[in-house]
Amino acid sequence: MWSRLRNVTYRKVKRHQRHHKTTSAAVTAAMPSECTEPLTSPFGELATNLSDSELQETAYEILVGARLSSGGKSSTYASDSEKNSERAAATPQTLTSRAASKVKKALGLRSRRKKASEKAESERVKKVSTIGETMRVQMRVSEQMDSRVRKALSKVAADQKIESMVLPLEMLQQLKPSDFPNQEEYEACQRRNLKLLEAGLLLHPLVPLDDENTAPQQLREIIDGALEKPLETSKNNETMQALRTVVLSLACRTSNNIGSVSETSTHWADGFPMNLKIYQMLLEACFDVNDETSVIEELDEVLELIKKTWLVLGMNQMLHNLCFLWILFNRYATMDQAEGDLLSAGNNLLIKVENDAKAMKGDENYCRMLSSTLGAILSWAEKRLLGYHRYFRSDNAESTMGCVVSMAVLSVKIMEGGEGISNEDHIEGNEMDVGQEKVDAYIKSSLRAAFVQAKRLKVLSVDNVFRQIMETVKSSKSSSTGQQNELPFMAKLAEDVSTLAFTEKETFSPILKRWHPLAAGVAVATLHSCYGNELKQYVSSIDELTPDILEVMKGADKLEKDLVQIAVENSEDSEDGGKSIIREMLPYEADSVTSNLVKSWIKTRTDRLKEWVDRNLQQEVWDPRANRERFALSAVEVLRIVDEAFEAFFLLPITTHSALLPDLATGINSCLQHYISMAKFGCGTQSTYVPTMPPLTRCSRRSKLPSVFKKKEKVPKKSQAGTVNGNENDSFGTPQMCCRINTLNYIQNELNVLAKRDITHLSSSGTNQDIADRMEKVFEFSAAACVEGMQQLCEATANKVIFQDLSHFFWDGLYIGEVSSTRIDPFLQELDHYLEVISITVHDKVRTQVITEVMKVSFDGFLMVLLAGGPPRAFTLQDYEIIDEDFNFLTDLFWSNGDGLPAELIEQFSTKVKDILPLFNTDTDSLIEKFKQVTLESCASSSAKSKLPLPPITGQWSPTEPNTVLRVLCYRNDETAAKFLKKTYHLPKRL
């Protein structure tokens, strides 16, 4: 047996070699040879070690038994002479039937002529006239085995049909050692039949075994014993009788499977996947033994004969279609993929399977087999379709690629319904959606792979050219050589992409358009994106604009026009005219790339400027003595860099200065505003320096003062330079604050000069007036930031001077204790020194602004001392004259005999204080009545008996504001006021 199988294998290899030589041209045009690979069977593996040859022998035995049971010829054993006479009589009829195969026609399989090299073999095949003999030859069964099987089955076929017998059991009973050439073959046959019983009844039964049934265990014990020692098969043998009893008890079970046999039938070979494995061996016989990619001419008769095994194997038309589909597809996929008829037949059969799936959606076994089969087909198909430029050519795309796409789409459609089967009929729109989605993915994936391949080949070509140049001119080491080689690479790549696009349009798009109406559009959009990404990387590596870049951009522009033209032509019949595809193709014109390069240049410049600002501001000490104008030197450097940036910008070799000027202005403005922000950072605000108002109390001159409000011991007066100028390392001293103000004023002025200079540049280059007008406003945000920053610095400086630097003389000293002994004179003397320093330090244009802020803060602080100075302060009616006089001294300081602030400005900001001071000269009873009146008016209450509410703190001091009048009463050193406050609001004497 083994020698026979080796001979068959050898003949198979030799036939394959001959076929390969005679069809080299076809194979070259087909898919790459590395794609021919064995496929895993979707039917699963058996749980026993039955080989393919053993399954093939079993399949033949079932086939012979089924033919005999159906009343076929040779129901009894026939001699060779009888067979030969039978062949001679049947030859004309069988040859006529072979000429018109309905199955072949339905599947699209062509009848093939025998080749010259096969004439001798054809003459021999013609002698095989009966279908039984044809199947014996096709299944490579020897005449000796055929005679042995027929002889054994003839003994039992007269008494029972094949569907009612357990064939392995009968073969064990009928076959004797004398029927075999040697004992080894007999024992091998016995082991095969025992393994078949084990597989069919124990390992893969159609109906699961009953756990309470002892028959399976008995069968296992008998089989285990027989595998160790050959079984005695005589009828009277106890072991054989026990085997028959237990086998029949397990085989005669009712099956609920659709299309199953009657209750009296036996079930030993209809379990999954054993039945499919055996049936696969029968269907393999449909292929010519001399040409394994060709289906035999007797296909109709062979399939009719194979159908006789359905009762034994539990098969039906739907399962047959699924198995035959896999056989056709697997034979094509594993045999060089050169026979397109097999693929076309598989596709036509898959259409039938689609209808079968709807009818069989309730069959669990069918669903499982269907899912595995379609999954294997889809995996194989998508491996090729996701890179179809590698696997298909112009000469095989129409015949082969269309079938592969169709099978992939049909497989997805069938499986998408859930559990591998569609639960409802697909409407045509959904079918198109499935196919369009899959084909869209295939186009994009394959073209991306083709683009990568084209790019790799170009890189290799460029490297070869570069090596030749380096070998010829060894002295040339300049970087320009690399650039000259890189530029042709991008230009040549654009040409290759264009060629690829036209090939796609002519070869593949007409095929794929059956499933995707915009196939060519998707293709060119994908190529457009791929080249665009490469172009973007190329441009990102360029530091500056050069004439060489135009060469690359010219090729890119031509490529883009070609791709857009293909997309437009392909979309003429679409609903939107291809607008959706065109929108995906983001343009990459030369102007756009140039603009992006300039914007990148602008960003680099502005980023460097910001880094410089951060680094130098960390070292800036804001020393007004650094130059005559008394502003920071860092501002000079900042404006110099800004000026250089604009000058370099107008020297760039581009024609779009006016369009890109806003980008440069935005970046420069951002850096300038950052500098301005850092210049005022850390200087504080009004809330930083102004003390928090203490809670209200009623006056008590005899109460002990809390430590918080104790009068500080007098600090020895520092020299004017030490007090006003502070430490040289203090960047927030009064001179330093003035330097910050001067700096922002300097930047504001210089920005106007810079803007006028840029307008001159634009005018000389022929820019229209509209752009020149826009340039006048290019620094408006930075200028506004300067104005705002100067105001904040002025306020911070004023509050710092009054409430921090002069706190000892003002907030912590003025009117603490006896008013007459703590008057304003010391504060005015110190304030005069500060005003002198400020006047000398700040620029003329901002001097009035700074001193005005100091005046405003000193006036507001004076009111805070009177109205929110805390328990240490108390005033009598007699103190009014001192207070009024002190305030006049304060206003005189800022007037300075006409050399200070304008009188109208002083009058404007002193009005509020002058309006409130008369309250301190009003007697207590009148003050109480006034308080009641304004409080009730503010609460809109006319009931005199109503309890007076405590007025809220508004911060808007006024003689008619309730909280202002209440505070005058709180600081009135008077018994009447104290009693009123205690009775009305229960205010304490101390905190």
PDB file of N, CA and C in Angstrom, residues 832-901:
ATOM      1  N   ASP A 832       7.450 114.956  50.272  1.00  0.00           N
ATOM      2  CA  ASP A 832       8.096 115.937  49.395  1.00  0.00           C
ATOM      3  C   ASP A 832       9.370 115.351  48.793  1.00  0.00           C
ATOM      4  N   HIS A 833      10.133 114.621  49.629  1.00  0.00           N
ATOM      5  CA  HIS A 833      11.346 113.983  49.100  1.00  0.00           C
ATOM      6  C   HIS A 833      11.007 112.975  47.996  1.00  0.00           C
ATOM      7  N   TYR A 834       9.987 112.172  48.206  1.00  0.00           N
ATOM      8  CA  TYR A 834       9.602 111.164  47.209  1.00  0.00           C
ATOM      9  C   TYR A 834       9.140 111.821  45.919  1.00  0.00           C
ATOM     10  N   LEU A 835       8.363 112.898  46.063  1.00  0.00           N
ATOM     11  CA  LEU A 835       7.895 113.582  44.866  1.00  0.00           C
ATOM     12  C   LEU A 835       9.054 114.169  44.074  1.00  0.00           C
ATOM     13  N   GLU A 836      10.049 114.636  44.786  1.00  0.00           N
ATOM     14  CA  GLU A 836      11.229 115.185  44.106  1.00  0.00           C
ATOM     15  C   GLU A 836      11.957 114.103  43.318  1.00  0.00           C
ATOM     16  N   VAL A 837      12.107 112.912  43.940  1.00  0.00           N
ATOM     17  CA  VAL A 837      12.769 111.793  43.238  1.00  0.00           C
ATOM     18  C   VAL A 837      11.962 111.376  42.020  1.00  0.00           C
ATOM     19  N   ILE A 838      10.650 111.303  42.188  1.00  0.00           N
ATOM     20  CA  ILE A 838       9.789 110.910  41.078  1.00  0.00           C
ATOM     21  C   ILE A 838       9.896 111.920  39.936  1.00  0.00           C
ATOM     22  N   SER A 839       9.871 113.190  40.293  1.00  0.00           N
ATOM     23  CA  SER A 839       9.938 114.233  39.271  1.00  0.00           C
ATOM     24  C   SER A 839      11.237 114.155  38.489  1.00  0.00           C
ATOM     25  N   ILE A 840      12.319 113.825  39.187  1.00  0.00           N
ATOM     26  CA  ILE A 840      13.621 113.756  38.519  1.00  0.00           C
ATOM     27  C   ILE A 840      13.728 112.501  37.654  1.00  0.00           C
ATOM     28  N   THR A 841      13.115 111.398  38.102  1.00  0.00           N
ATOM     29  CA  THR A 841      13.334 110.092  37.471  1.00  0.00           C
ATOM     30  C   THR A 841      12.416 109.842  36.286  1.00  0.00           C
ATOM     31  N   VAL A 842      11.134 110.100  36.446  1.00  0.00           N
ATOM     32  CA  VAL A 842      10.210 109.734  35.372  1.00  0.00           C
ATOM     33  C   VAL A 842      10.330 110.707  34.197  1.00  0.00           C
ATOM     34  N   HIS A 843       9.903 110.195  33.025  1.00  0.00           N
ATOM     35  CA  HIS A 843       9.955 110.996  31.813  1.00  0.00           C
ATOM     36  C   HIS A 843       8.927 112.127  31.896  1.00  0.00           C
ATOM     37  N   ASP A 844       9.241 113.229  31.180  1.00  0.00           N
ATOM     38  CA  ASP A 844       8.360 114.402  31.226  1.00  0.00           C
ATOM     39  C   ASP A 844       6.920 114.058  30.849  1.00  0.00           C
ATOM     40  N   LYS A 845       6.766 113.128  29.864  1.00  0.00           N
ATOM     41  CA  LYS A 845       5.428 112.838  29.365  1.00  0.00           C
ATOM     42  C   LYS A 845       4.561 112.104  30.382  1.00  0.00           C
ATOM     43  N   VAL A 846       5.182 111.458  31.331  1.00  0.00           N
ATOM     44  CA  VAL A 846       4.389 110.684  32.300  1.00  0.00           C
ATOM     45  C   VAL A 846       4.521 111.227  33.715  1.00  0.00           C
ATOM     46  N   ARG A 847       5.287 112.327  33.889  1.00  0.00           N
ATOM     47  CA  ARG A 847       5.505 112.858  35.231  1.00  0.00           C
ATOM     48  C   ARG A 847       4.172 113.256  35.883  1.00  0.00           C
ATOM     49  N   THR A 848       3.363 114.002  35.157  1.00  0.00           N
ATOM     50  CA  THR A 848       2.079 114.448  35.708  1.00  0.00           C
ATOM     51  C   THR A 848       1.196 113.255  36.070  1.00  0.00           C
ATOM     52  N   GLN A 849       1.223 112.225  35.238  1.00  0.00           N
ATOM     53  CA  GLN A 849       0.388 111.037  35.494  1.00  0.00           C
ATOM     54  C   GLN A 849       0.798 110.355  36.787  1.00  0.00           C
ATOM     55  N   VAL A 850       2.108 110.215  37.034  1.00  0.00           N
ATOM     56  CA  VAL A 850       2.566 109.530  38.239  1.00  0.00           C
ATOM     57  C   VAL A 850       2.231 110.348  39.479  1.00  0.00           C
ATOM     58  N   ILE A 851       2.539 111.669  39.448  1.00  0.00           N
ATOM     59  CA  ILE A 851       2.311 112.507  40.629  1.00  0.00           C
ATOM     60  C   ILE A 851       0.816 112.647  40.908  1.00  0.00           C
ATOM     61  N   THR A 852       0.016 112.683  39.860  1.00  0.00           N
ATOM     62  CA  THR A 852      -1.439 112.726  40.057  1.00  0.00           C
ATOM     63  C   THR A 852      -1.925 111.487  40.800  1.00  0.00           C
ATOM     64  N   GLU A 853      -1.363 110.318  40.429  1.00  0.00           N
ATOM     65  CA  GLU A 853      -1.767 109.096  41.129  1.00  0.00           C
ATOM     66  C   GLU A 853      -1.350 109.147  42.597  1.00  0.00           C
ATOM     67  N   VAL A 854      -0.151 109.721  42.864  1.00  0.00           N
ATOM     68  CA  VAL A 854       0.281 109.864  44.265  1.00  0.00           C
ATOM     69  C   VAL A 854      -0.675 110.776  45.012  1.00  0.00           C
ATOM     70  N   MET A 855      -1.085 111.863  44.360  1.00  0.00           N
ATOM     71  CA  MET A 855      -2.029 112.776  44.993  1.00  0.00           C
ATOM     72  C   MET A 855      -3.359 112.072  45.277  1.00  0.00           C
ATOM     73  N   LYS A 856      -3.893 111.367  44.312  1.00  0.00           N
ATOM     74  CA  LYS A 856      -5.166 110.680  44.500  1.00  0.00           C
ATOM     75  C   LYS A 856      -5.087 109.696  45.661  1.00  0.00           C
ATOM     76  N   VAL A 857      -3.982 108.923  45.733  1.00  0.00           N
ATOM     77  CA  VAL A 857      -3.853 107.935  46.811  1.00  0.00           C
ATOM     78  C   VAL A 857      -3.698 108.634  48.160  1.00  0.00           C
ATOM     79  N   SER A 858      -2.954 109.756  48.198  1.00  0.00           N
ATOM     80  CA  SER A 858      -2.790 110.459  49.476  1.00  0.00           C
ATOM     81  C   SER A 858      -4.124 111.050  49.960  1.00  0.00           C
ATOM     82  N   PHE A 859      -4.961 111.546  49.018  1.00  0.00           N
ATOM     83  CA  PHE A 859      -6.280 112.074  49.399  1.00  0.00           C
ATOM     84  C   PHE A 859      -7.179 110.940  49.909  1.00  0.00           C
ATOM     85  N   ASP A 860      -7.175 109.810  49.171  1.00  0.00           N
ATOM     86  CA  ASP A 860      -7.979 108.670  49.617  1.00  0.00           C
ATOM     87  C   ASP A 860      -7.465 108.125  50.949  1.00  0.00           C
ATOM     88  N   GLY A 861      -6.148 108.106  51.119  1.00  0.00           N
ATOM     89  CA  GLY A 861      -5.593 107.631  52.383  1.00  0.00           C
ATOM     90  C   GLY A 861      -5.940 108.551  53.536  1.00  0.00           C
ATOM     91  N   PHE A 862      -5.984 109.872  53.272  1.00  0.00           N
ATOM     92  CA  PHE A 862      -6.356 110.833  54.311  1.00  0.00           C
ATOM     93  C   PHE A 862      -7.774 110.541  54.812  1.00  0.00           C
ATOM     94  N   LEU A 863      -8.687 110.239  53.882  1.00  0.00           N
ATOM     95  CA  LEU A 863     -10.051 109.892  54.291  1.00  0.00           C
ATOM     96  C   LEU A 863     -10.062 108.572  55.058  1.00  0.00           C
ATOM     97  N   MET A 864      -9.233 107.613  54.676  1.00  0.00           N
ATOM     98  CA  MET A 864      -9.196 106.347  55.399  1.00  0.00           C
ATOM     99  C   MET A 864      -8.732 106.543  56.832  1.00  0.00           C
ATOM    100  N   VAL A 865      -7.741 107.442  57.028  1.00  0.00           N
ATOM    101  CA  VAL A 865      -7.290 107.739  58.397  1.00  0.00           C
ATOM    102  C   VAL A 865      -8.449 108.279  59.221  1.00  0.00           C
ATOM    103  N   LEU A 866      -9.262 109.166  58.644  1.00  0.00           N
ATOM    104  CA  LEU A 866     -10.360 109.796  59.380  1.00  0.00           C
ATOM    105  C   LEU A 866     -11.543 108.853  59.575  1.00  0.00           C
ATOM    106  N   LEU A 867     -11.808 107.998  58.599  1.00  0.00           N
ATOM    107  CA  LEU A 867     -13.038 107.204  58.632  1.00  0.00           C
ATOM    108  C   LEU A 867     -12.809 105.717  58.921  1.00  0.00           C
ATOM    109  N   ALA A 868     -11.591 105.207  58.804  1.00  0.00           N
ATOM    110  CA  ALA A 868     -11.333 103.782  59.032  1.00  0.00           C
ATOM    111  C   ALA A 868      -9.986 103.587  59.692  1.00  0.00           C
ATOM    112  N   GLY A 869      -9.584 104.535  60.554  1.00  0.00           N
ATOM    113  CA  GLY A 869      -8.262 104.454  61.167  1.00  0.00           C
ATOM    114  C   GLY A 869      -8.172 103.542  62.357  1.00  0.00           C
ATOM    115  N   GLY A 870      -9.285 102.986  62.844  1.00  0.00           N
ATOM    116  CA  GLY A 870      -9.249 102.066  63.958  1.00  0.00           C
ATOM    117  C   GLY A 870      -9.345 102.754  65.308  1.00  0.00           C
ATOM    118  N   PRO A 871      -9.484 102.016  66.406  1.00  0.00           N
ATOM    119  CA  PRO A 871      -9.642 102.565  67.772  1.00  0.00           C
ATOM    120  C   PRO A 871      -8.564 103.544  68.220  1.00  0.00           C
ATOM    121  N   PRO A 872      -7.329 103.491  67.718  1.00  0.00           N
ATOM    122  CA  PRO A 872      -6.322 104.467  68.187  1.00  0.00           C
ATOM    123  C   PRO A 872      -6.667 105.905  67.834  1.00  0.00           C
ATOM    124  N   ARG A 873      -7.608 106.100  66.974  1.00  0.00           N
ATOM    125  CA  ARG A 873      -7.922 107.458  66.531  1.00  0.00           C
ATOM    126  C   ARG A 873      -9.297 107.872  67.052  1.00  0.00           C
ATOM    127  N   ALA A 874      -9.401 109.137  67.520  1.00  0.00           N
ATOM    128  CA  ALA A 874     -10.675 109.708  67.969  1.00  0.00           C
ATOM    129  C   ALA A 874     -10.601 111.220  67.793  1.00  0.00           C
ATOM    130  N   PHE A 875     -11.748 111.800  67.396  1.00  0.00           N
ATOM    131  CA  PHE A 875     -11.743 113.227  67.057  1.00  0.00           C
ATOM    132  C   PHE A 875     -12.864 113.957  67.805  1.00  0.00           C
ATOM    133  N   THR A 876     -12.540 115.191  68.200  1.00  0.00           N
ATOM    134  CA  THR A 876     -13.535 116.072  68.820  1.00  0.00           C
ATOM    135  C   THR A 876     -13.906 117.155  67.818  1.00  0.00           C
ATOM    136  N   LEU A 877     -14.914 117.951  68.211  1.00  0.00           N
ATOM    137  CA  LEU A 877     -15.302 119.047  67.324  1.00  0.00           C
ATOM    138  C   LEU A 877     -14.157 120.036  67.163  1.00  0.00           C
ATOM    139  N   GLN A 878     -13.373 120.192  68.218  1.00  0.00           N
ATOM    140  CA  GLN A 878     -12.280 121.163  68.172  1.00  0.00           C
ATOM    141  C   GLN A 878     -11.157 120.730  67.223  1.00  0.00           C
ATOM    142  N   ASP A 879     -11.094 119.416  66.923  1.00  0.00           N
ATOM    143  CA  ASP A 879     -10.022 118.923  66.040  1.00  0.00           C
ATOM    144  C   ASP A 879     -10.271 119.263  64.566  1.00  0.00           C
ATOM    145  N   TYR A 880     -11.461 119.728  64.271  1.00  0.00           N
ATOM    146  CA  TYR A 880     -11.804 119.993  62.879  1.00  0.00           C
ATOM    147  C   TYR A 880     -10.854 120.982  62.239  1.00  0.00           C
ATOM    148  N   GLU A 881     -10.538 122.028  62.967  1.00  0.00           N
ATOM    149  CA  GLU A 881      -9.687 123.068  62.378  1.00  0.00           C
ATOM    150  C   GLU A 881      -8.303 122.512  62.036  1.00  0.00           C
ATOM    151  N   ILE A 882      -7.798 121.641  62.917  1.00  0.00           N
ATOM    152  CA  ILE A 882      -6.469 121.048  62.647  1.00  0.00           C
ATOM    153  C   ILE A 882      -6.535 120.158  61.404  1.00  0.00           C
ATOM    154  N   ILE A 883      -7.582 119.352  61.349  1.00  0.00           N
ATOM    155  CA  ILE A 883      -7.724 118.432  60.208  1.00  0.00           C
ATOM    156  C   ILE A 883      -7.857 119.224  58.917  1.00  0.00           C
ATOM    157  N   ASP A 884      -8.687 120.243  58.930  1.00  0.00           N
ATOM    158  CA  ASP A 884      -8.889 121.045  57.717  1.00  0.00           C
ATOM    159  C   ASP A 884      -7.604 121.730  57.298  1.00  0.00           C
ATOM    160  N   GLU A 885      -6.887 122.204  58.267  1.00  0.00           N
ATOM    161  CA  GLU A 885      -5.631 122.883  57.954  1.00  0.00           C
ATOM    162  C   GLU A 885      -4.601 121.901  57.391  1.00  0.00           C
ATOM    163  N   ASP A 886      -4.547 120.700  58.007  1.00  0.00           N
ATOM    164  CA  ASP A 886      -3.604 119.688  57.509  1.00  0.00           C
ATOM    165  C   ASP A 886      -3.914 119.291  56.054  1.00  0.00           C
ATOM    166  N   PHE A 887      -5.193 119.185  55.724  1.00  0.00           N
ATOM    167  CA  PHE A 887      -5.536 118.819  54.349  1.00  0.00           C
ATOM    168  C   PHE A 887      -5.154 119.926  53.368  1.00  0.00           C
ATOM    169  N   ASN A 888      -5.302 121.191  53.820  1.00  0.00           N
ATOM    170  CA  ASN A 888      -4.863 122.292  52.959  1.00  0.00           C
ATOM    171  C   ASN A 888      -3.365 122.239  52.722  1.00  0.00           C
ATOM    172  N   PHE A 889      -2.617 121.847  53.805  1.00  0.00           N
ATOM    173  CA  PHE A 889      -1.166 121.692  53.639  1.00  0.00           C
ATOM    174  C   PHE A 889      -0.862 120.598  52.594  1.00  0.00           C
ATOM    175  N   LEU A 890      -1.638 119.546  52.637  1.00  0.00           N
ATOM    176  CA  LEU A 890      -1.418 118.427  51.708  1.00  0.00           C
ATOM    177  C   LEU A 890      -1.676 118.870  50.260  1.00  0.00           C
ATOM    178  N   THR A 891      -2.766 119.619  50.047  1.00  0.00           N
ATOM    179  CA  THR A 891      -3.045 120.092  48.683  1.00  0.00           C
ATOM    180  C   THR A 891      -2.014 121.106  48.224  1.00  0.00           C
ATOM    181  N   ASP A 892      -1.538 121.924  49.149  1.00  0.00           N
ATOM    182  CA  ASP A 892      -0.509 122.915  48.786  1.00  0.00           C
ATOM    183  C   ASP A 892       0.775 122.235  48.329  1.00  0.00           C
ATOM    184  N   LEU A 893       1.062 121.069  48.941  1.00  0.00           N
ATOM    185  CA  LEU A 893       2.284 120.359  48.548  1.00  0.00           C
ATOM    186  C   LEU A 893       2.258 120.009  47.072  1.00  0.00           C
ATOM    187  N   PHE A 894       1.113 119.572  46.564  1.00  0.00           N
ATOM    188  CA  PHE A 894       1.025 119.182  45.154  1.00  0.00           C
ATOM    189  C   PHE A 894       0.906 120.399  44.230  1.00  0.00           C
ATOM    190  N   TRP A 895       0.397 121.534  44.782  1.00  0.00           N
ATOM    191  CA  TRP A 895       0.339 122.754  43.963  1.00  0.00           C
ATOM    192  C   TRP A 895       1.716 123.392  43.859  1.00  0.00           C
ATOM    193  N   SER A 896       2.442 123.375  45.030  1.00  0.00           N
ATOM    194  CA  SER A 896       3.836 123.839  45.098  1.00  0.00           C
ATOM    195  C   SER A 896       4.002 125.226  44.501  1.00  0.00           C
ATOM    196  N   ASN A 897       3.136 126.125  44.958  1.00  0.00           N
ATOM    197  CA  ASN A 897       3.216 127.522  44.516  1.00  0.00           C
ATOM    198  C   ASN A 897       3.177 127.661  43.003  1.00  0.00           C
ATOM    199  N   GLY A 898       2.405 126.786  42.371  1.00  0.00           N
ATOM    200  CA  GLY A 898       2.256 126.886  40.926  1.00  0.00           C
ATOM    201  C   GLY A 898       3.241 126.075  40.133  1.00  0.00           C
ATOM    202  N   ASP A 899       4.253 125.446  40.783  1.00  0.00           N
ATOM    203  CA  ASP A 899       5.245 124.642  40.064  1.00  0.00           C
ATOM    204  C   ASP A 899       4.857 123.163  40.008  1.00  0.00           C
ATOM    205  N   GLY A 900       3.794 122.810  40.714  1.00  0.00           N
ATOM    206  CA  GLY A 900       3.375 121.403  40.757  1.00  0.00           C
ATOM    207  C   GLY A 900       2.247 121.135  39.786  1.00  0.00           C
ATOM    208  N   LEU A 901       1.262 120.410  40.285  1.00  0.00           N
ATOM    209  CA  LEU A 901       0.130 120.048  39.431  1.00  0.00           C
ATOM    210  C   LEU A 901      -0.764 121.251  39.196  1.00  0.00           C
TER     211      LEU A 901
END
